Amino acid sequence: MVERRMSVATHWGSFVAVVDSGRLVRIEPRGDDPAPSPIGPGMVTAADDNARVLRPAVRKGWLNGLPRAHDTARGADSFVEVSWNDALTLVSDELSRVRSQHGDSAVFGGSYGWASAGAFHNAQGQLHRFLALGGGYTDSRNTYSTAALEVILPHVIGGHPWSYQSRMPMWDEIAENCEVVVAFGGLALKNSQINPGGLARHQTQDLQRRCREAGVRFVNVSPIRSDVAGFLDAEWLPVVPNTDTAAMLGIAHTMLVNGWHDEDFLRRCCTGFDRFASYLLGELDGTPKDAAWAAEITGISRDAIIDLARRLTTQRSLIMVNYAVQRADHGEQPIWMSVVLAAMAGSMGRPGGGWGAGYATMDATGVAPGRPSVATIPAVPNSVPDFIPVARIADTLLHPGKTIDYDGQRLTLPELRLVYWCGGNPFHHHQDLHRLTRAWQRPDTVVVHEAWWNTTAKFADIVLPVATGLERDDFAAGFSDPHLVSMPKVREPEGESRTDHQIFAALAARLGYEKEFTQSRSEIEWVRHLYEQTKAGLGDEAEAALPSFEDFWRSSTTELPALAGPFPGSFEALRSDPQRFPLPTPSGRIEIFSKEIDSFGYDDCAGHPTWFEPTEWLHADLADRFPLHLISNQPASRLHSQYDNGGHSLSSKIRGREPVTLNAADAASRGIENGMIVRVYNDRGSCLAGAVISDDVMPGVVQLSTGAWWDPVQPGLSGTLDRHGNPNVLTADRPCSRLSQGPSALSALVDVELYGDPPPEVLAFTPPDLEH
């Protein structure tokens, strides 16, 4: 046996693929990665499993031309395998028909999702380029992960929604200067396995250890104890889900009435504190937001809230807020309030202190402030101005013509006749999957590029098989990660799979713009071109830091030169001289009160941080029927739904189903023991899961991670049981506010019961019926 060892880059790290005679034998961690993700080796089992889409396939009802008014079988129908020539003709003809009859805005190309790593084979970039050259398309805006954050932060601290990543303290700075970190929403190390675009080596775990070894103390404000790594010895303050804003208000009130707040920074570097202080003191509504008020709402004791206020203002402190807290009703508020609390505490703009968001959400945040620009597939301007907020896809399909608010604008939802999805999985990301199922029946045609028969593929009309990241040439460049990693093709594409680029090039040829799309380059020529563009973009002196493409391709990894600060919008510069270094906000300062947001007149997002009672939470009337709050967080065993059929994710299942974690008291009162199959349910739906009993989850809370491929017993039937454990059959498709229209997945009440019947077989990884 002659084995070849080849470089592999993924969102969850870089690995070495061992190949023998074209067969993938195994995937190994790189020797220089101190904390390799176990997801990588698990990719082998999924590379050629039974769930692979091997040939183009068309849904039988769509192929037979059933009248749309009577065709509601999308998701439950069988498929007919066809030739590539026939499939491409069907897609190109349908694109032409929809554009000519309904206009370019009737084509939806939002296609939200991570897809796979790679600068050239970026699924969304390829799709958007293809659709834009063809006349345009309706796009989506923001992300399911951080929609509320992306909209609120430009109002509060200014700049690009993601510019905060370079403006907050890095881990090495925290270790050297910080004394106490208070993490709202936790600091789950499992999330740092990933980095969008690729990752050379994992650094977050070691950097966190250095902080603890340097004496930094951590406080975990979360419903889940294990949201902070055990080696940090964090103090755990269990908090009622969705009440982080109330906890912060109670801390802020304590600072204010005791005179502990940083009056100088608030006066010089912020605007609107007087308006906010009136709210804190209850002058506007008769309710002081004091520690006792906050304790009643949050479940954190009054004394603990007062103690936090004292520690935050007497020590060099850092307030962290995780992305999870903003995926909830009024999700903008904890983000906004965390900035205000940091501004009051006295460490804003001081080394290692102040404020930051998303630490440990990926192995990039807090690791490096950024990297030089890396060339990607060139974008083409989209001639269609219409867009929808990313989480409003079901609303758009169900209610075309409806007007909604979004960040001070009034949007009219377009009528979408053709949905083109490439590189994502809406039947993972979206909330209330039964509602999405009803909405998904509305368009004339759904085209999907997929490597596996997951739920999105089963709910398509035309499925085109695509090559995976192991089956094409590319190079990876992660978010803020200065490393470039080569990605030579490890194996040939399975079955008749083609790359997204090959598919779009063939479609563009039929539609008359192949040369514009490909620029007459082959795929490996594109990869070389983008690398050389990246090299040239570094400037004359820095360009020499990168090797030739041939040397890079052989060596597998190279490093870009570091970016030098200070970065635009620096809080340190703001503190030093707010007149000379203003923030890119209307006032040039941190906007504790935003005149712009106030002018929108939204009843669910005021002009300053405000406590709004969630629709679903443990103090709601609905909790009498559904007394458990569902935390549908990110999984440890995969990235979102990617490689749920991989070995690592499969090994985490309980009797083939996703694990759900309950507190021991909640489990005992329901007669549930470890390993039992349970039914998690509310009025929106139900799913089966395997019980895990742990006091890491506070009483009244259950945790069921996202990403298990949805497996409905009767697809298309609203409320049908999910066999596999997807929490989005339970979450509400409700915008967190009129400002951002973001998802509110973490505002959901449920109950759990022992499932007494023989559990049905899991069919999530079984292809649909296929005719040849």
Coordinates of C-alpha atoms in Angstrom, one line a residue, residues 43 64 104 138 188 192 210 235 296-297 429 434 436 515 534 684 688 750:
M43 CA -15.7 13.2 7.8
N64 CA -44.9 15.6 -14.2
D104 CA -35.6 39.2 -11.7
T138 CA -33.5 39.0 -4.3
A188 CA -18.5 27.7 25.6
S192 CA -14.2 27.7 19.3
R210 CA -3.0 31.6 30.0
E235 CA -18.1 31.3 39.3
E296 CA -36.8 38.9 41.0
I297 CA -36.7 38.7 37.3
H429 CA -31.3 27.3 10.4
H434 CA -43.7 23.2 10.3
L436 CA -41.4 26.7 6.9
K515 CA -17.3 33.8 -20.7
T534 CA -3.8 38.2 -2.5
R684 CA -45.7 24.2 17.4
L688 CA -37.8 12.6 20.0
V750 CA -41.5 23.3 26.0

